[in-house]
Amino acid sequence: MFKKLFYKYILRRNYYRYGQCNRCGACCTKIYVNHKKDIIKTEEEFEKLKKLHPFYTYIEVIGKDDNGLVFKCNKFDAQKHICTIHKKRPAICRKYPDEIIFKMGASMSEDCGYYFVPIESFKEVLDREIKKRS
Ligand code: SF4
Ligand code: SF4
């Protein structure tokens, strides 16, 4: 019970994260860049972003799909399946995967070794909403 309250009201989380990284590399080799609530769709937009954070200088465009530009990170060693700057990797990589990606409309790779479980069940949320309105 304490864990649930801690996650929900102190950390303000909606999900527990379980699992571990299996080094599949998906999050380093198929990346969408979200800026100001929108996915970057053109190289011109991306060029402007490069000045904002060093992470953007690590990645390069490898394609484009219906969502927007697709990037891969040049710091990923595809043979050894490791991040070559692991100890100095950016905060965004340290935190990945974070539940915020769901709010951004993104999803995780099916190969990812992590998974998320809602802190509250659907019934608990429903009961709370009914209680609020009664
Ligand atoms: S910096 Fe490292 S962890 Fe972050 S995307 Fe690049 S290879 Fe992956
Ligand atoms: S997608 Fe998940 S399992 Fe794969 S490298 Fe990234 S964090 Fe690790």
PDB file of C-alpha atoms and ligand atoms in Angstrom:
ATOM      1  CA  MET A   1       0.000   0.000   0.000  1.00  0.00           C
ATOM      2  CA  PHE A   2       2.839   2.393   0.901  1.00  0.00           C
ATOM      3  CA  LYS A   3       4.497   1.664  -2.439  1.00  0.00           C
ATOM      4  CA  LYS A   4       1.308   2.519  -4.291  1.00  0.00           C
ATOM      5  CA  LEU A   5       0.836   5.821  -2.449  1.00  0.00           C
ATOM      6  CA  PHE A   6       4.498   6.703  -2.895  1.00  0.00           C
ATOM      7  CA  TYR A   7       4.403   6.090  -6.634  1.00  0.00           C
ATOM      8  CA  LYS A   8       1.071   7.788  -7.183  1.00  0.00           C
ATOM      9  CA  TYR A   9       1.265  10.853  -4.940  1.00  0.00           C
ATOM     10  CA  ILE A  10       4.977  11.468  -4.387  1.00  0.00           C
ATOM     11  CA  LEU A  11       6.435  10.369  -7.719  1.00  0.00           C
ATOM     12  CA  ARG A  12       3.177  11.161  -9.529  1.00  0.00           C
ATOM     13  CA  ARG A  13       3.354   8.015 -11.581  1.00  0.00           C
ATOM     14  CA  ASN A  14       0.529   6.146 -13.237  1.00  0.00           C
ATOM     15  CA  TYR A  15       2.487   2.968 -13.944  1.00  0.00           C
ATOM     16  CA  TYR A  16       4.960   0.646 -12.269  1.00  0.00           C
ATOM     17  CA  ARG A  17       7.877  -0.207 -14.506  1.00  0.00           C
ATOM     18  CA  TYR A  18       9.200  -3.759 -14.458  1.00  0.00           C
ATOM     19  CA  GLY A  19      11.801  -5.700 -16.406  1.00  0.00           C
ATOM     20  CA  GLN A  20      15.280  -4.846 -17.566  1.00  0.00           C
ATOM     21  CA  CYS A  21      17.195  -3.830 -20.645  1.00  0.00           C
ATOM     22  CA  ASN A  22      18.024  -6.773 -22.890  1.00  0.00           C
ATOM     23  CA  ARG A  23      20.180  -4.584 -25.137  1.00  0.00           C
ATOM     24  CA  CYS A  24      17.950  -5.048 -28.155  1.00  0.00           C
ATOM     25  CA  GLY A  25      18.995  -1.567 -29.277  1.00  0.00           C
ATOM     26  CA  ALA A  26      15.561  -0.595 -30.572  1.00  0.00           C
ATOM     27  CA  CYS A  27      15.459   2.646 -28.584  1.00  0.00           C
ATOM     28  CA  CYS A  28      18.832   3.674 -30.042  1.00  0.00           C
ATOM     29  CA  THR A  29      18.205   2.671 -33.632  1.00  0.00           C
ATOM     30  CA  LYS A  30      14.632   3.723 -34.289  1.00  0.00           C
ATOM     31  CA  ILE A  31      14.087   7.096 -32.694  1.00  0.00           C
ATOM     32  CA  TYR A  32      11.444   9.762 -33.218  1.00  0.00           C
ATOM     33  CA  VAL A  33      12.235  13.226 -31.945  1.00  0.00           C
ATOM     34  CA  ASN A  34       9.411  14.988 -30.185  1.00  0.00           C
ATOM     35  CA  HIS A  35       9.672  18.737 -29.749  1.00  0.00           C
ATOM     36  CA  LYS A  36       6.925  21.021 -28.443  1.00  0.00           C
ATOM     37  CA  LYS A  37       4.399  18.166 -28.500  1.00  0.00           C
ATOM     38  CA  ASP A  38       5.016  17.327 -32.127  1.00  0.00           C
ATOM     39  CA  ILE A  39       7.239  14.817 -33.877  1.00  0.00           C
ATOM     40  CA  ILE A  40       9.946  16.326 -36.057  1.00  0.00           C
ATOM     41  CA  LYS A  41       9.026  15.807 -39.677  1.00  0.00           C
ATOM     42  CA  THR A  42      11.588  17.745 -41.708  1.00  0.00           C
ATOM     43  CA  GLU A  43      15.370  18.053 -41.796  1.00  0.00           C
ATOM     44  CA  GLU A  44      15.000  21.849 -41.534  1.00  0.00           C
ATOM     45  CA  GLU A  45      13.186  21.489 -38.189  1.00  0.00           C
ATOM     46  CA  PHE A  46      15.857  19.082 -37.000  1.00  0.00           C
ATOM     47  CA  GLU A  47      18.736  21.396 -37.969  1.00  0.00           C
ATOM     48  CA  LYS A  48      17.331  24.058 -35.634  1.00  0.00           C
ATOM     49  CA  LEU A  49      17.074  21.533 -32.782  1.00  0.00           C
ATOM     50  CA  LYS A  50      20.725  20.536 -33.008  1.00  0.00           C
ATOM     51  CA  LYS A  51      21.703  23.776 -31.287  1.00  0.00           C
ATOM     52  CA  LEU A  52      19.461  23.040 -28.308  1.00  0.00           C
ATOM     53  CA  HIS A  53      20.927  19.816 -26.910  1.00  0.00           C
ATOM     54  CA  PRO A  54      24.079  17.766 -27.564  1.00  0.00           C
ATOM     55  CA  PHE A  55      21.965  14.607 -27.900  1.00  0.00           C
ATOM     56  CA  TYR A  56      20.683  15.889 -31.233  1.00  0.00           C
ATOM     57  CA  THR A  57      24.219  15.903 -32.590  1.00  0.00           C
ATOM     58  CA  TYR A  58      24.523  12.157 -31.869  1.00  0.00           C
ATOM     59  CA  ILE A  59      21.614  11.146 -34.046  1.00  0.00           C
ATOM     60  CA  GLU A  60      21.129  11.029 -37.795  1.00  0.00           C
ATOM     61  CA  VAL A  61      18.147  10.663 -40.057  1.00  0.00           C
ATOM     62  CA  ILE A  62      17.699   7.164 -41.470  1.00  0.00           C
ATOM     63  CA  GLY A  63      14.247   7.532 -42.953  1.00  0.00           C
ATOM     64  CA  LYS A  64      10.779   8.891 -42.676  1.00  0.00           C
ATOM     65  CA  ASP A  65       7.420   7.253 -42.028  1.00  0.00           C
ATOM     66  CA  ASP A  66       3.858   8.341 -41.322  1.00  0.00           C
ATOM     67  CA  ASN A  67       4.894   9.645 -37.867  1.00  0.00           C
ATOM     68  CA  GLY A  68       7.841  11.729 -38.986  1.00  0.00           C
ATOM     69  CA  LEU A  69      11.602  11.494 -39.376  1.00  0.00           C
ATOM     70  CA  VAL A  70      13.255   8.326 -38.064  1.00  0.00           C
ATOM     71  CA  PHE A  71      16.717   8.593 -36.502  1.00  0.00           C
ATOM     72  CA  LYS A  72      19.428   6.293 -35.256  1.00  0.00           C
ATOM     73  CA  CYS A  73      22.055   7.155 -32.693  1.00  0.00           C
ATOM     74  CA  ASN A  74      25.682   7.060 -33.788  1.00  0.00           C
ATOM     75  CA  LYS A  75      26.779   6.207 -30.265  1.00  0.00           C
ATOM     76  CA  PHE A  76      25.215   2.755 -30.506  1.00  0.00           C
ATOM     77  CA  ASP A  77      27.617  -0.065 -31.371  1.00  0.00           C
ATOM     78  CA  ALA A  78      25.420  -2.387 -33.436  1.00  0.00           C
ATOM     79  CA  GLN A  79      27.865  -5.304 -33.223  1.00  0.00           C
ATOM     80  CA  LYS A  80      28.368  -5.306 -29.476  1.00  0.00           C
ATOM     81  CA  HIS A  81      24.876  -3.948 -28.783  1.00  0.00           C
ATOM     82  CA  ILE A  82      26.163  -1.355 -26.365  1.00  0.00           C
ATOM     83  CA  CYS A  83      26.056   2.395 -25.968  1.00  0.00           C
ATOM     84  CA  THR A  84      29.619   3.599 -26.484  1.00  0.00           C
ATOM     85  CA  ILE A  85      29.058   6.538 -24.127  1.00  0.00           C
ATOM     86  CA  HIS A  86      27.110   4.549 -21.552  1.00  0.00           C
ATOM     87  CA  LYS A  87      28.560   6.335 -18.500  1.00  0.00           C
ATOM     88  CA  LYS A  88      28.002   9.748 -20.066  1.00  0.00           C
ATOM     89  CA  ARG A  89      24.775   9.051 -21.890  1.00  0.00           C
ATOM     90  CA  PRO A  90      22.177  11.828 -21.759  1.00  0.00           C
ATOM     91  CA  ALA A  91      19.514  11.930 -19.052  1.00  0.00           C
ATOM     92  CA  ILE A  92      16.805  11.061 -21.570  1.00  0.00           C
ATOM     93  CA  CYS A  93      18.607   7.757 -22.250  1.00  0.00           C
ATOM     94  CA  ARG A  94      19.161   7.065 -18.546  1.00  0.00           C
ATOM     95  CA  LYS A  95      15.469   7.422 -17.841  1.00  0.00           C
ATOM     96  CA  TYR A  96      14.262   5.393 -20.818  1.00  0.00           C
ATOM     97  CA  PRO A  97      11.712   3.935 -20.910  1.00  0.00           C
ATOM     98  CA  ASP A  98       9.689   6.438 -18.929  1.00  0.00           C
ATOM     99  CA  GLU A  99       5.903   6.486 -18.866  1.00  0.00           C
ATOM    100  CA  ILE A 100       6.000  10.007 -20.266  1.00  0.00           C
ATOM    101  CA  ILE A 101       6.456   8.452 -23.707  1.00  0.00           C
ATOM    102  CA  PHE A 102       2.804   7.358 -23.543  1.00  0.00           C
ATOM    103  CA  LYS A 103       1.697  10.957 -22.960  1.00  0.00           C
ATOM    104  CA  MET A 104       3.774  11.939 -25.978  1.00  0.00           C
ATOM    105  CA  GLY A 105       1.835   9.458 -28.088  1.00  0.00           C
ATOM    106  CA  ALA A 106       4.838   7.169 -28.500  1.00  0.00           C
ATOM    107  CA  SER A 107       5.035   3.457 -27.875  1.00  0.00           C
ATOM    108  CA  MET A 108       7.780   1.045 -26.885  1.00  0.00           C
ATOM    109  CA  SER A 109       9.423  -1.514 -29.088  1.00  0.00           C
ATOM    110  CA  GLU A 110       7.920  -5.006 -28.802  1.00  0.00           C
ATOM    111  CA  ASP A 111      11.475  -6.232 -28.187  1.00  0.00           C
ATOM    112  CA  CYS A 112      11.979  -4.030 -25.141  1.00  0.00           C
ATOM    113  CA  GLY A 113      12.680  -5.948 -21.945  1.00  0.00           C
ATOM    114  CA  TYR A 114      10.711  -3.457 -19.862  1.00  0.00           C
ATOM    115  CA  TYR A 115       6.977  -3.361 -19.409  1.00  0.00           C
ATOM    116  CA  PHE A 116       4.505  -1.126 -17.577  1.00  0.00           C
ATOM    117  CA  VAL A 117       1.612  -2.021 -15.322  1.00  0.00           C
ATOM    118  CA  PRO A 118      -1.010   0.561 -14.259  1.00  0.00           C
ATOM    119  CA  ILE A 119      -0.738   1.470 -10.569  1.00  0.00           C
ATOM    120  CA  GLU A 120      -4.509   1.592 -10.300  1.00  0.00           C
ATOM    121  CA  SER A 121      -6.831  -0.939 -11.877  1.00  0.00           C
ATOM    122  CA  PHE A 122      -9.591   0.217 -14.198  1.00  0.00           C
ATOM    123  CA  LYS A 123     -12.123  -0.600 -11.466  1.00  0.00           C
ATOM    124  CA  GLU A 124     -10.315   1.549  -8.910  1.00  0.00           C
ATOM    125  CA  VAL A 125     -10.263   4.522 -11.294  1.00  0.00           C
ATOM    126  CA  LEU A 126     -13.927   4.027 -12.153  1.00  0.00           C
ATOM    127  CA  ASP A 127     -14.971   3.736  -8.488  1.00  0.00           C
ATOM    128  CA  ARG A 128     -13.082   6.918  -7.660  1.00  0.00           C
ATOM    129  CA  GLU A 129     -14.713   8.858 -10.481  1.00  0.00           C
ATOM    130  CA  ILE A 130     -18.197   7.647  -9.467  1.00  0.00           C
ATOM    131  CA  LYS A 131     -17.491   8.649  -5.876  1.00  0.00           C
ATOM    132  CA  LYS A 132     -16.366  12.135  -6.974  1.00  0.00           C
ATOM    133  CA  ARG A 133     -19.581  12.708  -8.905  1.00  0.00           C
ATOM    134  CA  SER A 134     -21.968  11.385  -6.265  1.00  0.00           C
TER     135      SER A 134
HETATM  136  S1  SF4 B   1      23.395   7.888 -26.355  1.00  0.00           S
HETATM  137 FE1  SF4 B   1      23.587   5.717 -26.014  1.00  0.00          FE
HETATM  138  S2  SF4 B   1      21.718   5.101 -24.904  1.00  0.00           S
HETATM  139 FE2  SF4 B   1      21.361   7.124 -25.843  1.00  0.00          FE
HETATM  140  S3  SF4 B   1      20.386   6.686 -27.822  1.00  0.00           S
HETATM  141 FE3  SF4 B   1      22.598   6.865 -28.167  1.00  0.00          FE
HETATM  142  S4  SF4 B   1      23.378   4.773 -28.027  1.00  0.00           S
HETATM  143 FE4  SF4 B   1      21.336   4.795 -27.124  1.00  0.00          FE
HETATM  144  S1  SF4 B   2      14.278  -0.895 -26.303  1.00  0.00           S
HETATM  145 FE1  SF4 B   2      14.301  -1.526 -24.127  1.00  0.00          FE
HETATM  146  S2  SF4 B   2      15.464  -3.471 -24.050  1.00  0.00           S
HETATM  147 FE2  SF4 B   2      15.887  -2.481 -26.046  1.00  0.00          FE
HETATM  148  S3  SF4 B   2      17.789  -1.341 -25.673  1.00  0.00           S
HETATM  149 FE3  SF4 B   2      16.071   0.088 -25.315  1.00  0.00          FE
HETATM  150  S4  SF4 B   2      15.643  -0.057 -23.082  1.00  0.00           S
HETATM  151 FE4  SF4 B   2      16.927  -1.828 -23.655  1.00  0.00          FE
END
